[in-house]
PDB file of C-alpha atoms in Angstrom:
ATOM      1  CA  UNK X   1     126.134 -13.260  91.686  1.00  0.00           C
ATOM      2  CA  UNK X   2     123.157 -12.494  89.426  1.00  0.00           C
ATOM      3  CA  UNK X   3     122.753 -14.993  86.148  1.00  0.00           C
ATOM      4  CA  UNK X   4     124.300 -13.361  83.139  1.00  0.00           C
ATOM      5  CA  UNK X   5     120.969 -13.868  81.443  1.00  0.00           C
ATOM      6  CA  UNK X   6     119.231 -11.579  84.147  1.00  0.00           C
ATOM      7  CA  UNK X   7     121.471  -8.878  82.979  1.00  0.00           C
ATOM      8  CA  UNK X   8     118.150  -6.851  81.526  1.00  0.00           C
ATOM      9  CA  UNK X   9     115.612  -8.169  83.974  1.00  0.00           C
ATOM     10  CA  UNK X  10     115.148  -4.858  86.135  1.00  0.00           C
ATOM     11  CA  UNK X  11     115.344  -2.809  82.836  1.00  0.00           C
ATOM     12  CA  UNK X  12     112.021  -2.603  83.120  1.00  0.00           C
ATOM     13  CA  UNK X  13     110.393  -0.970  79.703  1.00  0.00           C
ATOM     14  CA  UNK X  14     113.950  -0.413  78.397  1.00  0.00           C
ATOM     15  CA  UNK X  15     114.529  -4.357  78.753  1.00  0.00           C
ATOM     16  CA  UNK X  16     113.677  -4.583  74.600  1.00  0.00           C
ATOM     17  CA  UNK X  17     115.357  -1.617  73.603  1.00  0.00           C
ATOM     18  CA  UNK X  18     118.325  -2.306  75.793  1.00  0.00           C
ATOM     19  CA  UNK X  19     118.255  -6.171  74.269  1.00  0.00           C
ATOM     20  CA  UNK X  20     117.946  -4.605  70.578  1.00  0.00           C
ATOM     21  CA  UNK X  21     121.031  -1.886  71.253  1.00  0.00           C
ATOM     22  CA  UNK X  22     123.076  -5.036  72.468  1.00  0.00           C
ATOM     23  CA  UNK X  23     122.109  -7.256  69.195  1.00  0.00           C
ATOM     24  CA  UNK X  24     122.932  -3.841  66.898  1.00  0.00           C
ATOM     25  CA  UNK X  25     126.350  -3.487  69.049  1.00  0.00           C
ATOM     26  CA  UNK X  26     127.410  -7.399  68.125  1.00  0.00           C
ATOM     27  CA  UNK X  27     127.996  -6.486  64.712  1.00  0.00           C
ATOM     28  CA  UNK X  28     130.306  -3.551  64.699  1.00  0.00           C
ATOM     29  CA  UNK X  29     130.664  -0.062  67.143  1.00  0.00           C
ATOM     30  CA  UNK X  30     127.632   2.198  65.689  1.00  0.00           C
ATOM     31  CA  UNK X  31     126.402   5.737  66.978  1.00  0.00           C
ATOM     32  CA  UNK X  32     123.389   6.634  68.190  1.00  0.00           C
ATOM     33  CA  UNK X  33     122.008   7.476  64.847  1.00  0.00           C
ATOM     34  CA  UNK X  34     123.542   4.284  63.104  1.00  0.00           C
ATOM     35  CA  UNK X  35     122.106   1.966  66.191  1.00  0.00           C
ATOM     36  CA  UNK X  36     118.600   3.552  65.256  1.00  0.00           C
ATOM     37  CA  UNK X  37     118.575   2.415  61.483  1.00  0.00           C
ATOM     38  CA  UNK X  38     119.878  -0.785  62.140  1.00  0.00           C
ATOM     39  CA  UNK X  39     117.607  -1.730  64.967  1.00  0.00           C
ATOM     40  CA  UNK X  40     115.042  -0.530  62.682  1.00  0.00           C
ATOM     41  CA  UNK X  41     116.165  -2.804  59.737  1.00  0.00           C
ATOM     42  CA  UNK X  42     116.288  -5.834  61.910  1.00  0.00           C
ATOM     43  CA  UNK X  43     113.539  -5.321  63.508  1.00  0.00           C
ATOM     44  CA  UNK X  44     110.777  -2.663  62.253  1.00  0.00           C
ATOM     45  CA  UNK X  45     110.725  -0.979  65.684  1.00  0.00           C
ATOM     46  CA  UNK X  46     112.345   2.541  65.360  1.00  0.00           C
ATOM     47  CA  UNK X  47     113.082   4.093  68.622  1.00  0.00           C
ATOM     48  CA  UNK X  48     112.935   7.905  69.640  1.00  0.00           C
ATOM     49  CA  UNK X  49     116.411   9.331  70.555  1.00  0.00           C
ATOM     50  CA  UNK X  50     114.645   9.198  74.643  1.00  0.00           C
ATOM     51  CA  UNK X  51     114.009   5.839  74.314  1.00  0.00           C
ATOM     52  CA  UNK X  52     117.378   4.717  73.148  1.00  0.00           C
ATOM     53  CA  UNK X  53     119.444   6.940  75.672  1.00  0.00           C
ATOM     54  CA  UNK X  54     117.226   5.546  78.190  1.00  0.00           C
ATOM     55  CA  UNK X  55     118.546   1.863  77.422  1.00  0.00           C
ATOM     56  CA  UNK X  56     122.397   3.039  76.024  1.00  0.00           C
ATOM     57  CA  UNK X  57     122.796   4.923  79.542  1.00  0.00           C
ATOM     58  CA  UNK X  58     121.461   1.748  81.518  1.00  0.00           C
ATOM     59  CA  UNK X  59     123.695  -0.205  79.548  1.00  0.00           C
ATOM     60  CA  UNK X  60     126.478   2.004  80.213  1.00  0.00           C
ATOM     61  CA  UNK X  61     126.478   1.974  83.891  1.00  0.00           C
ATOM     62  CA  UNK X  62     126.399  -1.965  83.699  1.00  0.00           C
ATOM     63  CA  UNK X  63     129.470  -2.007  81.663  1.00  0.00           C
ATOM     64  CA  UNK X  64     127.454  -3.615  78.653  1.00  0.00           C
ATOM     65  CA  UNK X  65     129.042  -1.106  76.185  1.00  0.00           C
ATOM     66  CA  UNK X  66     131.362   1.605  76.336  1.00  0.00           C
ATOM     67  CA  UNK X  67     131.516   4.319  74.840  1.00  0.00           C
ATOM     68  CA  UNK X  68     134.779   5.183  72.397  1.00  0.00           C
ATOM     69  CA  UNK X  69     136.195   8.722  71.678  1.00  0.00           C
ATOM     70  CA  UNK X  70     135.908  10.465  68.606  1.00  0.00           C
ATOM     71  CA  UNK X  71     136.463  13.743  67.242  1.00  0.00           C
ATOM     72  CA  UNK X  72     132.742  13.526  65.585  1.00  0.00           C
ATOM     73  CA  UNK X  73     130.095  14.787  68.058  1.00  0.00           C
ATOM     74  CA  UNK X  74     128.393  11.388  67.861  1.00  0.00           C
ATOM     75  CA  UNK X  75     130.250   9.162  69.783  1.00  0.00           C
ATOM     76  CA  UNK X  76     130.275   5.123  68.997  1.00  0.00           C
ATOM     77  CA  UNK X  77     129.561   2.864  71.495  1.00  0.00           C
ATOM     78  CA  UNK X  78     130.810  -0.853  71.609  1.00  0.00           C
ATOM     79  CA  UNK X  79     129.666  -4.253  73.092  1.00  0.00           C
ATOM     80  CA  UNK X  80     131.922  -5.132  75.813  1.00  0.00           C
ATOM     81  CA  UNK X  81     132.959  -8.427  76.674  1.00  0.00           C
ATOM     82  CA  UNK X  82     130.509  -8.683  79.904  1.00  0.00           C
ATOM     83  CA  UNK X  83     127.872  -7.379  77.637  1.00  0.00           C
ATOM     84  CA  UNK X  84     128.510 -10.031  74.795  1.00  0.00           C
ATOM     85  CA  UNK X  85     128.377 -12.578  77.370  1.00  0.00           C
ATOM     86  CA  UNK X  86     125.244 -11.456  78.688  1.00  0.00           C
ATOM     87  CA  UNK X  87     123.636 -11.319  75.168  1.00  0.00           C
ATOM     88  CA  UNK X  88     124.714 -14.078  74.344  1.00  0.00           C
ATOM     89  CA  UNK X  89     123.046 -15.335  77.260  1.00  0.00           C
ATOM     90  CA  UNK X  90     120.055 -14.053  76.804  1.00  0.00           C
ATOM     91  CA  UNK X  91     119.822 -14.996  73.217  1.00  0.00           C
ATOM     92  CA  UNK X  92     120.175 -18.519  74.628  1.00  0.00           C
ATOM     93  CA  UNK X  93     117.932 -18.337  77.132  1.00  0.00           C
ATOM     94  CA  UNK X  94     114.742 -16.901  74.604  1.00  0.00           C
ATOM     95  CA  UNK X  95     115.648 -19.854  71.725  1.00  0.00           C
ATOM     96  CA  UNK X  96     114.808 -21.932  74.722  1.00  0.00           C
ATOM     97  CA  UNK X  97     111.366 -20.129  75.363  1.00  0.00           C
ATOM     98  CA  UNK X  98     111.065 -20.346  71.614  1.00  0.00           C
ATOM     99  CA  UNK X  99     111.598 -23.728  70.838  1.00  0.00           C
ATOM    100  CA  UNK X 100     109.123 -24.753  73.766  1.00  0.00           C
ATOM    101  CA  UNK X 101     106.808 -22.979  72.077  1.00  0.00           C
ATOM    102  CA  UNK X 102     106.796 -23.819  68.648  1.00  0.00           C
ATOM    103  CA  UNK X 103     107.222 -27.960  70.029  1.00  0.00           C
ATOM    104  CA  UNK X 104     103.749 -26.739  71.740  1.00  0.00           C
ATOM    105  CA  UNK X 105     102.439 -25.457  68.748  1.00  0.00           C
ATOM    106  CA  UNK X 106     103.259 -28.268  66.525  1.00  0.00           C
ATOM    107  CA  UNK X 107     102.060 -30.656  69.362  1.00  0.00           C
ATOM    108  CA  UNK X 108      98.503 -28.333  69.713  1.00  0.00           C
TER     109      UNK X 108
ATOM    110  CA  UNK Y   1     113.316  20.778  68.890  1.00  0.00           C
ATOM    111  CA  UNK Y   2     116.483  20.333  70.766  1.00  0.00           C
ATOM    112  CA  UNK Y   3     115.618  22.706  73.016  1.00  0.00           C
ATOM    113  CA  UNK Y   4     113.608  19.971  74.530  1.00  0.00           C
ATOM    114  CA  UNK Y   5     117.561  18.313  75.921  1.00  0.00           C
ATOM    115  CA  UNK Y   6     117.231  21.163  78.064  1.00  0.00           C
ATOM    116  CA  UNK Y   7     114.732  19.114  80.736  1.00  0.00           C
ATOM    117  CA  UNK Y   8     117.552  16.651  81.022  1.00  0.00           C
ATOM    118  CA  UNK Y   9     120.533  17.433  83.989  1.00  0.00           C
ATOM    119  CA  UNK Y  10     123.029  19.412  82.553  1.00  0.00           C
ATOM    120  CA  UNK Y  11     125.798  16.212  83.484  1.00  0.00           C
ATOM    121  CA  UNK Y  12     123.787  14.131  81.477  1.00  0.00           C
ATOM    122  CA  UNK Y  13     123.607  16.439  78.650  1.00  0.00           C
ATOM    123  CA  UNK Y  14     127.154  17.397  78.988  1.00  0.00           C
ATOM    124  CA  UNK Y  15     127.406  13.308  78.217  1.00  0.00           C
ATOM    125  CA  UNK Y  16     125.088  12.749  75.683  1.00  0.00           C
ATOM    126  CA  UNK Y  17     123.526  16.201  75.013  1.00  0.00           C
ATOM    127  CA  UNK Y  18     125.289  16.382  71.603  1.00  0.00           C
ATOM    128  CA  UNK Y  19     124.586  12.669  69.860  1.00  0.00           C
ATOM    129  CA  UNK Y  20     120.944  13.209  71.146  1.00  0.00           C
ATOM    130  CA  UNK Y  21     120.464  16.566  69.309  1.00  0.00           C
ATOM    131  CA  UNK Y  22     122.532  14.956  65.979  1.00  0.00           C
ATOM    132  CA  UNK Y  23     119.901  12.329  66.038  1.00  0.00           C
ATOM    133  CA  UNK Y  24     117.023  15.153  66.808  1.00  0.00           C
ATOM    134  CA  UNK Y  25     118.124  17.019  64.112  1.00  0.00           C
ATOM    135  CA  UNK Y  26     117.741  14.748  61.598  1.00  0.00           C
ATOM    136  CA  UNK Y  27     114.121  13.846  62.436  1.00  0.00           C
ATOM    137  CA  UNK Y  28     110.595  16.049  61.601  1.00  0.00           C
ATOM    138  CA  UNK Y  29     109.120  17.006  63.724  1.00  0.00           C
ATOM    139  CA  UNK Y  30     106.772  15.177  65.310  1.00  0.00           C
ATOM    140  CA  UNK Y  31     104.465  14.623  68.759  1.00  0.00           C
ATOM    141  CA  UNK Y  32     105.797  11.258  69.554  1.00  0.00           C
ATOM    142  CA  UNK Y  33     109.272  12.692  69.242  1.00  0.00           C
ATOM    143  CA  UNK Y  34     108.197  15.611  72.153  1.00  0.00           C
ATOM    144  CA  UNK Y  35     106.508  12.768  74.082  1.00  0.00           C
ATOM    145  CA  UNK Y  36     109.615  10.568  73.656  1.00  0.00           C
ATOM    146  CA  UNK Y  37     112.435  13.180  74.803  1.00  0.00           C
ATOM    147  CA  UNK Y  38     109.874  14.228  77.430  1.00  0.00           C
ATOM    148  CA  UNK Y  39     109.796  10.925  78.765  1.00  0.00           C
ATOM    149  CA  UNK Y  40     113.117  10.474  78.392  1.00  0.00           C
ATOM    150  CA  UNK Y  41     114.050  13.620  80.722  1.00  0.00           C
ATOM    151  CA  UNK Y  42     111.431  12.188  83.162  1.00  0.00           C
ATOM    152  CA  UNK Y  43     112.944   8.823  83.345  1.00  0.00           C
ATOM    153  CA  UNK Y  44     116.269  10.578  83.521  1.00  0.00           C
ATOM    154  CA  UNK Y  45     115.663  12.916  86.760  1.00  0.00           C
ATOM    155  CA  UNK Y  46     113.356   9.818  88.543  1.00  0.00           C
ATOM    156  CA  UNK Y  47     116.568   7.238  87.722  1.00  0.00           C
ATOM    157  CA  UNK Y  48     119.636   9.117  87.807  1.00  0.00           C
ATOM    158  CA  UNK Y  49     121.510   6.322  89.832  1.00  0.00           C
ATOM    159  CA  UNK Y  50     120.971   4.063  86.305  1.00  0.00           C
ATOM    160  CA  UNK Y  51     120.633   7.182  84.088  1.00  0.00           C
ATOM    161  CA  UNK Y  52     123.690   9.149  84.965  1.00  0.00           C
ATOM    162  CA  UNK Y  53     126.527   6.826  86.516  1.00  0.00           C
ATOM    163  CA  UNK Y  54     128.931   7.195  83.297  1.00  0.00           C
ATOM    164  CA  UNK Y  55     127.589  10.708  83.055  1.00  0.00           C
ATOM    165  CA  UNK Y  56     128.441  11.761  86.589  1.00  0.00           C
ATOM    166  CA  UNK Y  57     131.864   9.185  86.310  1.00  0.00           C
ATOM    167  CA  UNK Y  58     132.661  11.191  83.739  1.00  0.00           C
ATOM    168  CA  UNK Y  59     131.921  14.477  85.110  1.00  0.00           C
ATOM    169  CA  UNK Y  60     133.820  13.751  87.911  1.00  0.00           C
ATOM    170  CA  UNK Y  61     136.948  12.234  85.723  1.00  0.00           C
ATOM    171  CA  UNK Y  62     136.885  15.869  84.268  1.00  0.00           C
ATOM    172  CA  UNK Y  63     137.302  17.597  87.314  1.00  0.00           C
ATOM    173  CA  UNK Y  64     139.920  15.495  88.653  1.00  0.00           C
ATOM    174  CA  UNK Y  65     142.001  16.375  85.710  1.00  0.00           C
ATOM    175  CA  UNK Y  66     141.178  19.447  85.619  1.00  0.00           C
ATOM    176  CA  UNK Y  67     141.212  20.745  89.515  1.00  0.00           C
ATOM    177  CA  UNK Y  68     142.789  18.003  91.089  1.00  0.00           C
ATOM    178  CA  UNK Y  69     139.271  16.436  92.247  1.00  0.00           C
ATOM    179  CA  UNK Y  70     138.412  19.533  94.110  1.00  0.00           C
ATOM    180  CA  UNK Y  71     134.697  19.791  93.084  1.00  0.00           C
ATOM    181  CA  UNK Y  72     134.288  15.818  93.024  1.00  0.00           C
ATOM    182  CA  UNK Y  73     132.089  15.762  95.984  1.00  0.00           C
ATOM    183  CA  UNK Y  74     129.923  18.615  94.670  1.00  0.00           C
ATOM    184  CA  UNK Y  75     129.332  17.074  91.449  1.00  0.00           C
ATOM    185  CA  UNK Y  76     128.510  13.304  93.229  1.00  0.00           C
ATOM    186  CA  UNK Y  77     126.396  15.197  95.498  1.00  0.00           C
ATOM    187  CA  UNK Y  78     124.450  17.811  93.465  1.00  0.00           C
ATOM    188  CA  UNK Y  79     124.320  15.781  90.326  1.00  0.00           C
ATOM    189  CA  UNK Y  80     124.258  12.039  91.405  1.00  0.00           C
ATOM    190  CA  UNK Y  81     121.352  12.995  93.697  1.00  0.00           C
ATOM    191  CA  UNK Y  82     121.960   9.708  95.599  1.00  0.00           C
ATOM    192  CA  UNK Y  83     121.698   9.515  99.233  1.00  0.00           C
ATOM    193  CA  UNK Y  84     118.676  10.918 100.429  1.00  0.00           C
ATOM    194  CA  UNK Y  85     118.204  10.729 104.178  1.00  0.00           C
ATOM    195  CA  UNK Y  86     115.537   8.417 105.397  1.00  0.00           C
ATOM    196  CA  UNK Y  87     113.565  11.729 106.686  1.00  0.00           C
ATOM    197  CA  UNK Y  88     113.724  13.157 102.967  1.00  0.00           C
ATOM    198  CA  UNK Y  89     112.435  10.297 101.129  1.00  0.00           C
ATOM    199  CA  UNK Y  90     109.415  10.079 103.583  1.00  0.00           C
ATOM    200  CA  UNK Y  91     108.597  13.878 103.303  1.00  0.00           C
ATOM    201  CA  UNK Y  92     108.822  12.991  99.312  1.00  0.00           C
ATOM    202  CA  UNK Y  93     106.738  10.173  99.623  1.00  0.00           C
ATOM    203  CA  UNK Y  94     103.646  12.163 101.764  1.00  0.00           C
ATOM    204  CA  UNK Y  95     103.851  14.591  99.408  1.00  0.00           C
ATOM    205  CA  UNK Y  96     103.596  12.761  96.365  1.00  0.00           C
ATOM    206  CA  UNK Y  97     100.925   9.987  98.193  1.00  0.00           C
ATOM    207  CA  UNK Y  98      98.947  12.809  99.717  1.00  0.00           C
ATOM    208  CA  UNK Y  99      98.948  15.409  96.809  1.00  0.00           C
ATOM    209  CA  UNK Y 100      98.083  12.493  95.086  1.00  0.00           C
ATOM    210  CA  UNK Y 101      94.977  12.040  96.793  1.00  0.00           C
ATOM    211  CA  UNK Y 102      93.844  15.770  97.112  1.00  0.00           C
ATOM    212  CA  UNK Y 103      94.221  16.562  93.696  1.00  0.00           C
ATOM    213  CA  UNK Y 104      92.673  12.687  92.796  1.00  0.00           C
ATOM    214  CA  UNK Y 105      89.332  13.847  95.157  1.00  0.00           C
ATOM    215  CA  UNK Y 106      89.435  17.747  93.504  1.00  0.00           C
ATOM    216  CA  UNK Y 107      89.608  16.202  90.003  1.00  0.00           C
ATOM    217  CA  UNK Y 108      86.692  13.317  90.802  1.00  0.00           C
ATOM    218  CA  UNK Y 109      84.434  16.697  92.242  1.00  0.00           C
ATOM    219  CA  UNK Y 110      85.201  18.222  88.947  1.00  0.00           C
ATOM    220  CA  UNK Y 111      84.353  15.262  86.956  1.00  0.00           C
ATOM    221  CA  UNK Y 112      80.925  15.185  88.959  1.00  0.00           C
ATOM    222  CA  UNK Y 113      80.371  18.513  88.432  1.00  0.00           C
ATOM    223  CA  UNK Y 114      81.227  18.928  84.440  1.00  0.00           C
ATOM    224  CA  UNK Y 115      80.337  15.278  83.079  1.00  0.00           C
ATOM    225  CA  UNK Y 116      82.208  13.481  81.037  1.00  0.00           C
ATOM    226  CA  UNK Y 117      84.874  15.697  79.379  1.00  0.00           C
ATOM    227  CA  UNK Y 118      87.852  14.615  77.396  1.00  0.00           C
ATOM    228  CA  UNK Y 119      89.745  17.479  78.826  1.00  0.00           C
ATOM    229  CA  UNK Y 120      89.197  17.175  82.653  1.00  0.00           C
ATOM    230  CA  UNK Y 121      89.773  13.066  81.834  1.00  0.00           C
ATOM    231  CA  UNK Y 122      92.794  13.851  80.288  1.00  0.00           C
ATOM    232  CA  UNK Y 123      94.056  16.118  83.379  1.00  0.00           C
ATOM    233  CA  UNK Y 124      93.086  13.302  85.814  1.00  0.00           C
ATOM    234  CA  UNK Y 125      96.890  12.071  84.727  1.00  0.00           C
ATOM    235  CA  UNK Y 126      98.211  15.624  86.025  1.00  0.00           C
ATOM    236  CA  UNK Y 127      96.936  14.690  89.640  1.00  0.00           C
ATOM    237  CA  UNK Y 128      99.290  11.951  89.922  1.00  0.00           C
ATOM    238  CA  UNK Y 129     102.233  14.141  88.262  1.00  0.00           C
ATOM    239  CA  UNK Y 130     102.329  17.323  89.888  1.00  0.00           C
ATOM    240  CA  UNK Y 131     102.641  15.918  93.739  1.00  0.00           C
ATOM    241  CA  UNK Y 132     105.543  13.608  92.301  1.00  0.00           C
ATOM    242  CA  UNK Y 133     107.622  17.041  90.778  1.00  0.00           C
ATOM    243  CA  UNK Y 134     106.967  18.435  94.072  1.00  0.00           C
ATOM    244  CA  UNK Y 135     107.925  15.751  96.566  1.00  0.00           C
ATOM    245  CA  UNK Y 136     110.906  16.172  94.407  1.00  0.00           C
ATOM    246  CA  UNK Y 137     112.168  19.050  96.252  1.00  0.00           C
ATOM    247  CA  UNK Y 138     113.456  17.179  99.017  1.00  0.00           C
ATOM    248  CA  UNK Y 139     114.990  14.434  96.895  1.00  0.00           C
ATOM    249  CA  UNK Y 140     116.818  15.384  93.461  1.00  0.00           C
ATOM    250  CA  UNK Y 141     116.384  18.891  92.916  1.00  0.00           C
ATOM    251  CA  UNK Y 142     117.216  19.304  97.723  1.00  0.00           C
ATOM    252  CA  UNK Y 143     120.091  21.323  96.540  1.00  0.00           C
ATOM    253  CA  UNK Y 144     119.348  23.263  93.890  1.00  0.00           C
ATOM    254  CA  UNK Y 145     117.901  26.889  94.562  1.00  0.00           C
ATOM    255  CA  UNK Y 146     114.138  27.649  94.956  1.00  0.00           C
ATOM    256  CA  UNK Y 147     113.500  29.503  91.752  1.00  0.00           C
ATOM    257  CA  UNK Y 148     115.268  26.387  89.867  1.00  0.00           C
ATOM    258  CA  UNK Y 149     113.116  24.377  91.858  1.00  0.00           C
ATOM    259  CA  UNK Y 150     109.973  26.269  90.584  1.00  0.00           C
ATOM    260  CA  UNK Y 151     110.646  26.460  87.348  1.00  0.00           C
ATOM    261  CA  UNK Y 152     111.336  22.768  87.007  1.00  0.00           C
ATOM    262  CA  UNK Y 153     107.911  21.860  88.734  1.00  0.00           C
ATOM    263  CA  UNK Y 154     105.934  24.868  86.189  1.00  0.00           C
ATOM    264  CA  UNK Y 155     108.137  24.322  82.962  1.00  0.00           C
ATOM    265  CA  UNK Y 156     107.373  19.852  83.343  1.00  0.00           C
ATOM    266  CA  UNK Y 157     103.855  20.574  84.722  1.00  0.00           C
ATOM    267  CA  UNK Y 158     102.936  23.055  81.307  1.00  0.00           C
ATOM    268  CA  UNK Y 159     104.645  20.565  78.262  1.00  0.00           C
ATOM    269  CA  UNK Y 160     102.575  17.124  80.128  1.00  0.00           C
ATOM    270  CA  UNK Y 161      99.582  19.522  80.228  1.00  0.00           C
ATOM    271  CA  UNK Y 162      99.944  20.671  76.689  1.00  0.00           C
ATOM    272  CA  UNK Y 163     100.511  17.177  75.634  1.00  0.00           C
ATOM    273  CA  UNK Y 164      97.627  16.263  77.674  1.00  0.00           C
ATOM    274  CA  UNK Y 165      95.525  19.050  76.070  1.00  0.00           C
ATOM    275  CA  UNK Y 166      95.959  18.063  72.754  1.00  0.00           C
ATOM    276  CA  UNK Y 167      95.715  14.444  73.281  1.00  0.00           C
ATOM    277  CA  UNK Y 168      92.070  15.721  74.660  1.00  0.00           C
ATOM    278  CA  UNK Y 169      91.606  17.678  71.954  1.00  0.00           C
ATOM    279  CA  UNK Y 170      92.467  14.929  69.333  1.00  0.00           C
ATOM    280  CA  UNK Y 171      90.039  13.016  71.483  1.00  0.00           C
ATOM    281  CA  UNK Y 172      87.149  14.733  71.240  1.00  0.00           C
ATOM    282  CA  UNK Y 173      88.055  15.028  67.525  1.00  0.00           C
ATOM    283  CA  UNK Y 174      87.523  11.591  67.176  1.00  0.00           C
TER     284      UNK Y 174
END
């Protein structure tokens, strides 16, 4: 069974944007649009609309998010609870990577 | 620019078409927008077994309701475009390899011929493209007629060469 913090591995150059999209989702359901400005807000990086379908579809059809009905043409999309598992993993996973690096910074 | 949705599958777009153009709409226009949809459609068409599960899942939840699952294995075969038969994927793969190289040798005898040239560099890029849309025919686009065929491969093949064109042309700006 793969490791819930390999979830994005084979994302390949939609591993970041599908990793920001999750990170957006945690705080409430957003819209395309909405996921944009907030990913941009946390994180200066604002993604093209092909960019962030390319990661919301991926993250789709590994039952990250779903996607909710509305009567708005921009549908909201929500974190699942396999995809706040695997964020959360993966979260865990790079404070690890971080914290060897800054003891190997401090150390240097 | 939402016209530009219209290189994505028509499932997909029938899934996402319409929060992709609210989000297009409210952006200027701009080239890294074109290049980003562009690549977007390419990524779409080359993945569609990551791209287009809830897309097609959906499609094919539509249909059941609608005609009792009657066109369910036309939609999973014609817009899924899993399943290729080991003989398909190898005809794909010769003509993508060897295009590859024909078009890799025409474009070095041009380059020997002309010199250096931001334009013929920046085409060097189509040599590598054009044999992957047309090993495509016996892969994702096996069932769909010829002249939809064709006017994928010349429609993809014109926007990367404009974008390659004025990414010379910038270039030799510079």
């Amino acid at each position: 069974m793969r490791k819930q913090d390999e979830e994005l591995d084979d994302f390949g150059r939609f591993a970041e944007p599908a990793l920001m999209v999750l990170i957006s989702l945690a705080e409430a359901p957003k819209h395309g649009y909405a996921m944009t400005d907030d990913i941009e807000r946390i994180s200066g990086v604002r993604f093209g609309p092909g960019t962030l379908y390319g990661a919301i579809t991926r993250l789709e059809s590994r039952g990250l998010i779903e996607r909710l009905e509305s009567d708005d043409r921009r549908n909201p999309y929500r974190l699942t609870g396999l995809g706040a598992r695997a964020l959360r993993a993966r979260l865990a996973s790079l404070q690890a990577v971080a914290r060897v690096g800054q003891r190997r910074l401090a150390s240097a | 620019m939402t016209w530009l949705l219209k290189l994505y599958p028509r499932p997909w777009r029938r899934r996402y078409g319409d929060e992709v153009a609210a989000i297009v709409a409210e952006q200027p226009f701009s080239i890294a927008l074109v290049i980003d949809l562009i690549a977007g459609a390419l990524d779409v068409w080359l993945h569609p077994d990551v791209t287009m599960a809830a897309a097609t899942t959906s499609a094919a939840g539509h249909n059941a309701k609608t005609t009792g699952g009657r066109m369910l294995t036309q939609v999973l075969r014609l817009d899924c475009a899993a399943g290729f038969s080991k003989r398909e994927l190898w005809l794909s793969t010769i003509a993508t390899i060897g295009g590859t190289i024909l078009l890799t040798l025409a474009w070095m005898w041009l380059h020997l011929r002309i010199g250096d040239n931001p334009y013929t560099d920046s085409f060097s890029v189509l040599a590598f493209i054009l044999p992957m849309l047309l090993g495509m025919r016996f892969t994702y686009l096996k069932d769909k007629p010829f002249s939809v065929y064709i006017a994928f491969v010349v429609t993809m093949s014109a926007l990367v060469a404009a974008v390659l064109a004025m990414a010379a042309w910038i270039s030799s700006l510079l």
